[in-house]
Short mmCIF file of C-alpha atoms in Angstrom, two decimals:
data_model
loop_
_atom_site.label_atom_id
_atom_site.label_comp_id
_atom_site.label_asym_id
_atom_site.label_seq_id
_atom_site.Cartn_x
_atom_site.Cartn_y
_atom_site.Cartn_z
CA MET A 1 -16.57 72.33 -120.97
CA ASN A 2 -14.16 75.12 -121.89
CA LEU A 3 -10.61 73.79 -122.24
CA LYS A 4 -9.37 77.20 -123.37
CA ILE A 5 -9.21 78.74 -119.90
CA SER A 6 -6.00 79.87 -118.25
CA ALA A 7 -4.35 78.09 -115.33
CA LEU A 8 -5.55 80.67 -112.84
CA ASP A 9 -9.10 80.52 -114.23
CA TYR A 10 -9.04 76.72 -114.00
CA ILE A 11 -8.06 76.90 -110.33
CA GLN A 12 -10.81 79.42 -109.59
CA GLU A 13 -13.43 77.31 -111.40
CA VAL A 14 -12.48 74.21 -109.42
CA LYS A 15 -12.46 76.16 -106.15
CA ASN A 16 -15.92 77.55 -106.93
CA GLY A 17 -17.24 74.07 -107.71
CA ASN A 18 -18.11 74.99 -111.31
CA ILE A 19 -15.96 72.19 -112.72
CA SER A 20 -14.34 69.06 -111.31
CA ALA A 21 -10.75 68.04 -111.86
CA GLU A 22 -11.96 64.65 -113.11
CA ASP A 23 -14.22 66.13 -115.79
CA PHE A 24 -11.61 68.63 -116.94
CA VAL A 25 -8.81 66.06 -117.14
CA ALA A 26 -11.09 63.57 -118.92
CA LYS A 27 -12.02 66.24 -121.46
CA THR A 28 -8.33 67.10 -121.88
CA ILE A 29 -7.46 63.45 -122.59
CA GLU A 30 -10.31 63.39 -125.12
CA GLN A 31 -8.85 66.51 -126.77
CA ILE A 32 -5.47 64.80 -127.05
CA LYS A 33 -7.13 61.82 -128.76
CA ASN A 34 -8.99 64.13 -131.13
CA VAL A 35 -6.15 66.37 -132.31
CA ASP A 36 -2.87 64.63 -131.63
CA GLU A 37 -2.99 62.25 -134.56
CA LYS A 38 -2.64 65.37 -136.69
CA LEU A 39 -0.29 67.42 -134.47
CA HIS A 40 1.83 64.71 -132.76
CA ALA A 41 2.59 66.71 -129.64
CA PHE A 42 2.58 63.68 -127.31
CA LEU A 43 4.98 60.75 -127.14
CA SER A 44 3.05 59.09 -124.30
CA VAL A 45 -0.20 59.77 -122.44
CA ASN A 46 -0.73 59.12 -118.73
CA GLU A 47 -3.44 56.44 -118.57
CA LEU A 48 -3.94 57.07 -114.85
CA ALA A 49 -4.58 60.81 -115.22
CA VAL A 50 -8.38 60.62 -114.81
CA ASP A 51 -8.08 58.37 -111.73
CA GLN A 52 -5.57 60.79 -110.23
CA ALA A 53 -8.02 63.64 -110.84
CA LYS A 54 -10.77 61.66 -109.07
CA GLU A 55 -8.57 61.42 -105.99
CA ILE A 56 -8.05 65.18 -105.99
CA ASP A 57 -11.82 65.74 -106.24
CA LYS A 58 -12.26 63.45 -103.22
CA LYS A 59 -9.75 65.51 -101.25
CA ILE A 60 -11.60 68.71 -102.17
CA LYS A 61 -14.99 67.28 -101.14
CA SER A 62 -13.66 65.95 -97.84
CA GLY A 63 -12.08 69.29 -96.96
CA GLU A 64 -8.52 67.98 -97.06
CA LYS A 65 -5.70 70.33 -97.95
CA VAL A 66 -5.23 70.43 -101.71
CA GLY A 67 -2.17 71.68 -103.57
CA ASP A 68 -2.26 74.95 -105.49
CA CYS A 69 -2.73 73.22 -108.88
CA PHE A 70 -6.04 71.50 -107.95
CA GLY A 71 -5.50 68.72 -110.48
CA MET A 72 -4.45 70.99 -113.33
CA PRO A 73 -3.39 68.97 -116.42
CA ILE A 74 0.23 69.73 -117.36
CA SER A 75 2.37 68.23 -120.14
CA ILE A 76 6.06 67.54 -119.63
CA LYS A 77 8.87 67.66 -122.18
CA ASP A 78 10.34 64.19 -122.54
CA ASN A 79 13.77 65.10 -121.18
CA LEU A 80 12.40 65.59 -117.64
CA CYS A 81 12.34 62.54 -115.39
CA ILE A 82 9.06 61.32 -113.90
CA LYS A 83 9.60 58.29 -111.69
CA GLY A 84 8.26 55.11 -113.26
CA SER A 85 7.61 56.76 -116.63
CA LYS A 86 9.45 56.52 -119.92
CA THR A 87 11.87 59.37 -120.53
CA THR A 88 13.17 59.02 -124.07
CA CYS A 89 14.52 62.47 -125.00
CA ALA A 90 12.80 61.64 -128.33
CA SER A 91 15.74 59.31 -129.04
CA LYS A 92 15.92 55.63 -129.95
CA MET A 93 18.88 55.44 -127.57
CA LEU A 94 16.50 55.87 -124.61
CA GLU A 95 13.34 54.32 -126.06
CA ASP A 96 13.02 51.84 -123.16
CA PHE A 97 14.46 53.98 -120.35
CA ILE A 98 12.21 54.23 -117.29
CA ALA A 99 13.16 57.12 -115.00
CA PRO A 100 14.05 55.87 -111.48
CA TYR A 101 13.39 59.22 -109.79
CA ASP A 102 11.50 62.50 -110.14
CA ALA A 103 13.08 65.71 -111.35
CA THR A 104 12.92 68.43 -108.71
CA VAL A 105 10.34 70.41 -110.71
CA ILE A 106 8.21 67.27 -110.97
CA LYS A 107 8.41 66.70 -107.20
CA LYS A 108 7.35 70.30 -106.60
CA LEU A 109 4.38 70.04 -108.96
CA LYS A 110 3.29 66.70 -107.48
CA ILE A 111 3.21 68.31 -104.02
CA GLN A 112 0.90 70.95 -105.51
CA ASP A 113 -1.44 68.30 -106.98
CA ALA A 114 -0.62 68.84 -110.62
CA ILE A 115 -1.55 66.02 -112.98
CA PHE A 116 0.89 65.11 -115.74
CA VAL A 117 -1.21 64.16 -118.75
CA GLY A 118 1.78 62.95 -120.72
CA LYS A 119 5.27 63.38 -122.11
CA VAL A 120 5.59 65.61 -125.15
CA ASN A 121 7.73 65.55 -128.27
CA MET A 122 11.02 67.37 -128.75
CA ASP A 123 14.11 67.45 -130.93
CA GLU A 124 16.30 64.50 -129.98
CA PHE A 125 18.21 65.31 -126.77
CA ALA A 126 16.90 68.91 -127.19
CA MET A 127 19.18 69.48 -130.19
CA GLY A 128 17.19 71.32 -132.83
CA LEU A 129 14.86 74.23 -133.53
CA THR A 130 11.86 72.65 -135.23
CA THR A 131 11.04 69.32 -133.49
CA GLU A 132 11.81 67.68 -136.84
CA PHE A 133 14.80 65.93 -135.25
CA SER A 134 12.64 63.74 -133.01
CA ALA A 135 13.28 60.03 -133.59
CA TYR A 136 9.50 59.56 -133.42
CA GLY A 137 8.52 62.06 -136.09
CA PRO A 138 7.91 65.83 -136.07
CA SER A 139 5.26 67.75 -134.21
CA LYS A 140 3.20 70.14 -136.33
CA ASN A 141 2.14 73.73 -135.81
CA PRO A 142 -1.52 73.92 -134.71
CA TRP A 143 -1.95 77.17 -136.66
CA ASN A 144 -1.01 75.41 -139.88
CA ALA A 145 0.02 71.75 -139.81
CA GLU A 146 2.26 72.23 -142.86
CA TYR A 147 4.58 74.40 -140.73
CA VAL A 148 7.07 73.66 -137.97
CA PRO A 149 6.08 74.42 -134.36
CA GLY A 150 9.60 75.46 -133.38
CA GLY A 151 11.86 73.55 -131.04
CA SER A 152 13.30 71.91 -129.25
CA SER A 153 10.28 72.17 -126.90
CA GLY A 154 7.88 71.96 -129.84
CA GLY A 155 5.61 69.38 -128.25
CA SER A 156 5.21 71.57 -125.16
CA ALA A 157 4.16 74.62 -127.20
CA VAL A 158 1.82 72.59 -129.42
CA SER A 159 0.12 70.94 -126.42
CA VAL A 160 -0.59 74.32 -124.78
CA SER A 161 -1.67 76.00 -128.01
CA ALA A 162 -3.96 73.10 -129.01
CA PHE A 163 -5.64 72.91 -125.57
CA GLU A 164 -4.16 69.47 -124.80
CA CYS A 165 -3.09 70.75 -121.38
CA VAL A 166 -3.29 73.97 -119.37
CA ALA A 167 0.48 74.48 -119.09
CA SER A 168 3.70 72.68 -119.94
CA LEU A 169 7.32 72.45 -118.88
CA GLY A 170 10.09 72.64 -121.46
CA SER A 171 13.81 73.32 -121.43
CA ASP A 172 15.58 76.30 -122.97
CA THR A 173 19.24 75.99 -124.03
CA GLY A 174 19.34 78.62 -126.77
CA GLY A 175 15.69 79.57 -127.14
CA SER A 176 14.08 76.13 -126.99
CA VAL A 177 11.13 77.39 -124.94
CA ARG A 178 10.83 80.87 -126.47
CA ASN A 179 11.21 79.79 -130.11
CA PRO A 180 8.23 77.36 -130.13
CA ALA A 181 6.26 79.74 -127.91
CA SER A 182 6.65 82.38 -130.63
CA PHE A 183 5.82 79.97 -133.46
CA CYS A 184 2.73 78.54 -131.67
CA SER A 185 1.45 81.72 -129.96
CA THR A 186 1.99 80.82 -126.31
CA VAL A 187 3.94 82.49 -123.53
CA GLY A 188 7.40 80.97 -123.11
CA TYR A 189 9.75 81.75 -120.23
CA LYS A 190 13.49 81.27 -119.77
CA PRO A 191 14.35 82.20 -116.14
CA THR A 192 17.49 83.68 -114.65
CA TYR A 193 20.15 80.95 -114.67
CA GLY A 194 19.80 78.99 -111.44
CA LEU A 195 16.28 80.11 -110.58
CA ILE A 196 14.83 76.67 -111.40
CA SER A 197 16.61 73.44 -110.50
CA ARG A 198 17.92 71.32 -113.38
CA PHE A 199 18.05 68.15 -111.27
CA GLY A 200 16.26 65.46 -113.27
CA LEU A 201 16.65 67.28 -116.58
CA ILE A 202 18.65 65.06 -118.93
CA SER A 203 21.70 67.17 -119.65
CA TYR A 204 22.55 68.79 -122.95
CA ALA A 205 24.60 71.89 -122.07
CA ASN A 206 24.67 72.39 -118.31
CA SER A 207 26.19 75.87 -118.20
CA ILE A 208 23.36 77.56 -120.07
CA GLU A 209 20.22 75.38 -120.18
CA GLN A 210 17.21 76.04 -117.96
CA ILE A 211 13.78 74.54 -117.40
CA GLY A 212 10.98 76.97 -118.22
CA PRO A 213 7.15 77.02 -118.37
CA LEU A 214 4.96 77.46 -121.45
CA THR A 215 1.51 78.83 -120.68
CA ARG A 216 -1.44 80.71 -122.15
CA THR A 217 -0.91 83.93 -120.18
CA VAL A 218 1.88 85.82 -118.44
CA LYS A 219 0.08 85.47 -115.09
CA ASP A 220 0.03 81.69 -115.57
CA THR A 221 3.80 81.80 -116.12
CA ALA A 222 4.23 83.78 -112.88
CA PHE A 223 2.06 81.21 -111.09
CA MET A 224 4.15 78.33 -112.41
CA LEU A 225 7.35 80.12 -111.44
CA ASN A 226 6.04 80.45 -107.88
CA LEU A 227 5.71 76.66 -107.72
CA ILE A 228 8.96 75.46 -109.30
CA SER A 229 11.67 78.05 -108.51
CA GLY A 230 14.11 78.17 -105.60
CA ILE A 231 17.19 76.53 -104.13
CA ASP A 232 17.64 72.78 -104.54
CA PRO A 233 20.36 70.88 -102.62
CA ASN A 234 20.57 68.50 -105.60
CA ASP A 235 21.61 71.35 -107.94
CA ASN A 236 24.45 73.55 -106.73
CA THR A 237 23.80 76.10 -109.48
CA THR A 238 20.42 77.09 -108.00
CA ILE A 239 20.00 80.52 -106.42
CA ASP A 240 17.95 81.73 -103.48
CA ASN A 241 14.94 83.76 -104.66
CA ASN A 242 13.72 84.38 -101.10
CA ASN A 243 10.39 82.70 -101.92
CA GLU A 244 9.50 85.56 -104.25
CA ASP A 245 5.84 85.85 -105.24
CA TYR A 246 5.98 86.55 -108.98
CA LEU A 247 2.24 87.28 -109.17
CA SER A 248 2.48 90.03 -106.57
CA GLY A 249 2.56 93.47 -108.23
CA ILE A 250 2.43 92.04 -111.73
CA ASP A 251 -0.14 94.66 -112.74
CA LEU A 252 1.83 97.72 -111.56
CA GLY A 253 2.71 98.75 -115.11
CA ILE A 254 5.96 100.01 -116.61
CA GLU A 255 5.60 103.78 -116.60
CA GLY A 256 9.04 105.39 -116.50
CA LYS A 257 10.91 102.16 -117.25
CA LYS A 258 13.68 102.40 -119.84
CA ILE A 259 13.68 99.76 -122.57
CA GLY A 260 16.59 99.18 -124.95
CA ILE A 261 15.77 98.16 -128.53
CA ILE A 262 18.53 95.74 -129.55
CA LYS A 263 19.79 97.09 -132.88
CA GLU A 264 21.53 93.88 -133.97
CA MET A 265 18.30 91.88 -133.56
CA MET A 266 16.30 94.22 -135.80
CA GLY A 267 18.50 94.34 -138.89
CA GLU A 268 19.49 92.18 -141.82
CA GLY A 269 17.48 88.98 -142.36
CA ILE A 270 14.42 90.00 -140.37
CA ASP A 271 11.05 89.30 -141.98
CA PRO A 272 9.19 92.57 -142.74
CA ALA A 273 6.09 91.34 -140.86
CA VAL A 274 8.20 90.54 -137.79
CA LEU A 275 9.88 93.96 -137.96
CA SER A 276 6.52 95.70 -138.25
CA ALA A 277 5.13 93.76 -135.27
CA THR A 278 8.18 94.64 -133.16
CA LYS A 279 7.85 98.35 -133.98
CA ASP A 280 4.17 98.12 -133.02
CA ALA A 281 5.11 96.49 -129.70
CA ILE A 282 7.63 99.25 -129.01
CA SER A 283 4.97 101.87 -129.76
CA LYS A 284 2.55 100.19 -127.35
CA LEU A 285 5.17 100.07 -124.61
CA GLU A 286 5.80 103.79 -125.12
CA GLY A 287 2.06 104.32 -124.87
CA LEU A 288 2.22 102.64 -121.46
CA GLY A 289 4.79 105.18 -120.31
CA ALA A 290 8.03 103.33 -121.06
CA ILE A 291 11.02 105.12 -122.62
CA CYS A 292 12.39 103.14 -125.57
CA GLU A 293 15.78 103.84 -127.13
CA GLU A 294 18.09 101.88 -129.42
CA VAL A 295 21.04 100.02 -127.91
CA SER A 296 23.87 98.27 -129.71
CA LEU A 297 25.22 94.87 -128.60
CA ASP A 298 28.09 94.34 -131.02
CA MET A 299 28.89 90.80 -129.85
CA VAL A 300 25.41 89.53 -130.82
CA LYS A 301 26.65 88.88 -134.36
CA TYR A 302 29.12 86.33 -132.95
CA SER A 303 26.69 84.82 -130.45
CA VAL A 304 25.34 81.97 -132.58
CA ALA A 305 28.82 80.69 -133.46
CA ALA A 306 29.89 80.92 -129.82
CA TYR A 307 26.69 79.25 -128.65
CA TYR A 308 27.01 76.23 -130.93
CA THR A 309 30.70 75.81 -130.15
CA ILE A 310 30.09 75.81 -126.39
CA THR A 311 26.93 73.69 -126.43
CA ALA A 312 28.43 71.11 -128.80
CA THR A 313 31.41 70.75 -126.47
CA GLU A 314 29.18 70.24 -123.44
CA ALA A 315 26.88 67.92 -125.39
CA GLY A 316 29.84 65.81 -126.50
CA SER A 317 30.79 65.38 -122.86
CA ASN A 318 27.24 64.73 -121.62
CA LEU A 319 26.39 62.22 -124.32
CA ALA A 320 29.59 60.23 -123.82
CA ARG A 321 27.68 58.19 -121.22
CA TYR A 322 25.49 56.68 -123.94
CA ASP A 323 27.80 53.76 -124.68
CA ASN A 324 25.11 51.06 -124.99
CA LEU A 325 26.32 49.49 -121.75
CA ARG A 326 24.07 51.40 -119.37
CA TYR A 327 21.47 52.66 -121.86
CA GLY A 328 20.65 51.81 -125.44
CA TYR A 329 19.97 48.85 -127.70
CA ASP A 330 20.05 45.18 -127.00
CA PHE A 331 22.21 43.52 -129.64
CA PRO A 332 24.85 40.75 -129.40
CA VAL A 333 28.33 41.76 -128.25
CA GLU A 334 30.05 38.82 -129.93
CA GLY A 335 32.39 39.82 -132.71
CA TYR A 336 32.84 43.41 -131.50
CA GLU A 337 35.78 45.05 -129.86
CA PHE A 338 34.87 47.65 -127.22
CA ASN A 339 35.27 50.69 -129.49
CA SER A 340 33.47 49.15 -132.46
CA TYR A 341 30.60 48.05 -130.19
CA ILE A 342 30.08 51.60 -128.92
CA SER A 343 30.47 52.97 -132.44
CA LYS A 344 27.71 50.70 -133.74
CA ALA A 345 25.40 51.68 -130.88
CA ARG A 346 25.95 55.39 -131.49
CA ARG A 347 24.88 55.07 -135.10
CA ASN A 348 21.39 55.03 -133.65
CA PHE A 349 21.68 58.70 -132.73
CA GLY A 350 19.90 60.97 -135.19
CA PRO A 351 21.71 63.30 -137.62
CA GLU A 352 21.58 66.44 -135.46
CA VAL A 353 22.88 64.70 -132.32
CA THR A 354 25.61 63.04 -134.37
CA ARG A 355 26.62 66.37 -135.92
CA ARG A 356 26.90 68.07 -132.54
CA MET A 357 28.75 65.18 -130.90
CA ILE A 358 31.34 65.20 -133.69
CA LEU A 359 31.68 68.97 -133.41
CA GLY A 360 31.84 68.64 -129.62
CA GLY A 361 34.73 66.23 -129.89
CA PHE A 362 36.62 68.38 -132.36
CA VAL A 363 36.46 71.96 -131.04
CA PRO A 364 37.94 71.34 -127.54
CA SER A 365 40.55 68.86 -128.78
CA ALA A 366 44.30 69.36 -128.54
CA GLY A 367 45.46 71.79 -131.17
CA HIS A 368 42.01 73.23 -131.72
CA ALA A 369 40.76 74.31 -128.29
CA GLY A 370 42.44 77.72 -128.46
CA LYS A 371 41.19 78.36 -131.98
CA TYR A 372 37.56 77.47 -131.31
CA PHE A 373 36.44 76.67 -127.77
CA LEU A 374 38.43 79.32 -125.90
CA LYS A 375 37.44 81.94 -128.47
CA ALA A 376 33.79 81.01 -127.95
CA LEU A 377 34.22 81.45 -124.19
CA LYS A 378 35.76 84.88 -124.82
CA VAL A 379 32.76 85.87 -126.95
CA LYS A 380 30.46 84.69 -124.15
CA SER A 381 32.41 86.80 -121.65
CA LYS A 382 32.40 89.90 -123.86
CA LEU A 383 28.71 89.52 -124.66
CA THR A 384 27.92 89.24 -120.95
CA LYS A 385 29.92 92.39 -120.29
CA GLU A 386 28.05 94.26 -123.04
CA VAL A 387 24.65 93.13 -121.76
CA ASN A 388 25.56 94.04 -118.17
CA GLU A 389 26.58 97.52 -119.38
CA ALA A 390 23.26 97.85 -121.21
CA PHE A 391 21.38 97.02 -118.01
CA LYS A 392 23.12 99.90 -116.23
CA LYS A 393 21.21 102.19 -118.60
CA PHE A 394 18.05 100.17 -119.31
CA ASP A 395 15.59 98.25 -117.16
CA LEU A 396 14.64 95.90 -120.00
CA LEU A 397 15.63 94.99 -123.54
CA ILE A 398 13.32 94.17 -126.45
CA ALA A 399 13.61 92.31 -129.76
CA PRO A 400 11.61 89.91 -131.89
CA THR A 401 11.74 86.42 -130.38
CA VAL A 402 12.55 84.91 -133.78
CA PRO A 403 13.50 87.08 -136.80
CA VAL A 404 11.41 84.97 -139.20
CA LEU A 405 7.90 83.55 -139.39
CA PRO A 406 7.33 79.81 -138.91
CA PHE A 407 8.53 77.95 -142.01
CA LYS A 408 7.32 74.80 -143.69
CA LEU A 409 8.23 71.32 -142.50
CA GLY A 410 11.33 70.13 -144.35
CA GLU A 411 12.20 73.61 -145.63
CA LYS A 412 15.41 74.04 -143.61
CA ILE A 413 16.10 70.53 -142.30
CA ASN A 414 19.01 69.97 -144.72
CA ASP A 415 20.52 73.41 -144.15
CA PRO A 416 21.94 73.40 -140.60
CA VAL A 417 23.58 76.83 -140.90
CA SER A 418 20.28 78.44 -141.91
CA LEU A 419 18.59 76.63 -139.02
CA PHE A 420 21.23 77.74 -136.52
CA LEU A 421 20.70 81.39 -137.49
CA VAL A 422 17.05 81.16 -136.38
CA ASP A 423 18.53 81.27 -132.84
CA ILE A 424 20.20 84.68 -133.37
CA ASN A 425 17.80 86.58 -131.08
CA THR A 426 17.41 84.00 -128.32
CA VAL A 427 20.90 82.68 -127.52
CA THR A 428 22.00 85.94 -125.85
CA ALA A 429 19.80 85.31 -122.80
CA ASN A 430 21.29 81.82 -122.35
CA LEU A 431 24.92 82.83 -122.87
CA THR A 432 24.56 85.65 -120.34
CA GLY A 433 22.27 83.90 -117.83
CA LYS A 434 19.56 86.57 -118.14
CA PRO A 435 15.81 85.93 -117.93
CA ALA A 436 13.78 86.31 -121.13
CA ILE A 437 10.18 85.85 -122.16
CA SER A 438 8.32 85.46 -125.45
CA ILE A 439 4.82 86.94 -125.58
CA PRO A 440 2.27 86.25 -128.35
CA PHE A 441 1.83 89.57 -130.10
CA SER A 442 0.78 89.40 -133.76
CA TYR A 443 0.15 87.29 -136.86
CA SER A 444 1.08 87.36 -140.53
CA HIS A 445 -0.54 85.08 -143.11
CA GLY A 446 -2.12 83.15 -140.24
CA LEU A 447 1.24 82.46 -138.55
CA PRO A 448 2.13 83.74 -135.06
CA ILE A 449 4.76 86.35 -134.16
CA GLY A 450 6.23 86.60 -130.66
CA ILE A 451 7.97 89.52 -128.99
CA GLN A 452 10.88 88.93 -126.62
CA LEU A 453 11.71 90.94 -123.52
CA LEU A 454 14.90 90.47 -121.48
CA ALA A 455 15.80 91.67 -117.99
CA ASP A 456 18.89 91.64 -115.80
CA SER A 457 19.71 88.63 -113.66
CA LYS A 458 17.24 88.07 -110.78
CA GLN A 459 14.89 90.70 -112.24
CA ASP A 460 12.37 88.05 -113.22
CA LYS A 461 9.58 89.82 -111.36
CA LEU A 462 10.11 93.05 -113.31
CA LEU A 463 10.29 91.08 -116.56
CA LEU A 464 6.93 89.41 -115.89
CA ARG A 465 5.44 92.77 -114.96
CA ALA A 466 6.54 94.28 -118.28
CA ALA A 467 5.38 91.22 -120.24
CA TYR A 468 1.97 91.40 -118.56
CA ALA A 469 1.66 95.09 -119.41
CA LEU A 470 2.43 94.39 -123.08
CA GLU A 471 0.11 91.37 -123.13
CA GLN A 472 -2.82 93.55 -122.05
CA THR A 473 -2.48 95.64 -125.22
CA VAL A 474 -3.02 92.64 -127.50
CA SER A 475 -6.17 90.88 -128.70
CA LEU A 476 -5.41 87.75 -130.73
CA PRO A 477 -7.52 85.20 -132.60
CA GLU A 478 -7.97 81.62 -131.43
CA VAL A 479 -6.06 78.74 -132.93
CA PRO A 480 -8.04 77.38 -135.91
CA LEU A 481 -8.19 73.73 -134.84
#
């Protein structure tokens, strides 16, 4: 059985009776058992997945209405709540937490008869870029297990790339879907802010994070977006997309569209192979009839500093609830005052979470808020203004997803500033609320390179159309598992 098919091909094969959901899910679970000891994408596997697939096959045979996913196996980043399942955020602090409710995206996928094959690895509380900051050990890049898969949604990207599921859901705060998508050669999508409900996503930085799909093809991403987007009464930041069909018109092409090449994302520090691939992508877009011109976004050079200042502040607030009274470790309270008890419990946070919580307590504090936090908000405002001005002239923007190739495990883990700079090309979409997508485009020394496209707010349909057009120009090798 071919596990390498796309989501849309899977649905068609099940509809045609060529495969059963039970057989496909069983084969997928077998694939997880075969490759995950090496790759460590999964933190837990759904033992009932095959039985759930059997029930869907019964519905199909009896002529009952079946949801649009037809039992498709999907992996879920472990910061999304599935009722009755562990949701650990890859943290010891939540190692025994059982989610009491479903996230909105999970509810929507359940209605469509998706099957969740398991929860996948991530950087602890989504704070990191390599999945090395998981309390349960790093995931590894399926293209070369000595290299990082990106993060924080590394497990999601690995599971899609290694055929351990057909699609996955991750979360993107500063590139956490697009970064691993680029490093593992999958499609990764960060939607317009508010397009997908965050209800049931364990919070890191509410003002900029979004749930997004990772898939094998752009059409699969559009399909997933059709299922999980839209207004949610449980999330007041959601926007009305008028039940948009993101697959409709996806193949209309981009002739006559103007695309801005972001100058500041193509300069100092970019790997020559990444630069070459980006120039090739631009040339292919021009060959499709697009008009590509350079655009300058001066505030991009301040974006990483602003991003980490804002997200650390929000993280410090969000993680204040982890006081070991409602979540956490079971250890005796005798001999501890309240503050020392909480302090001891919080020592169980990993180094990256600890670093950001300390920073998040410092930068908005009295005497420092004006110097750091308010300045970061001003950068965010100015960057948004610059990007909005750019979209008055251009339909889309282009840049490499990540300016460097995947790097070896452990290479940057003790150099947080170097790690933070890996985000330089992705944080702009989050700070400005714009949709962005990473498309697999090229390889160098056997390691994937992704290209990023951005669009204006609520122009997700145009963005997917452009990404699909670019995707059709590329023929890439299979992952060497």
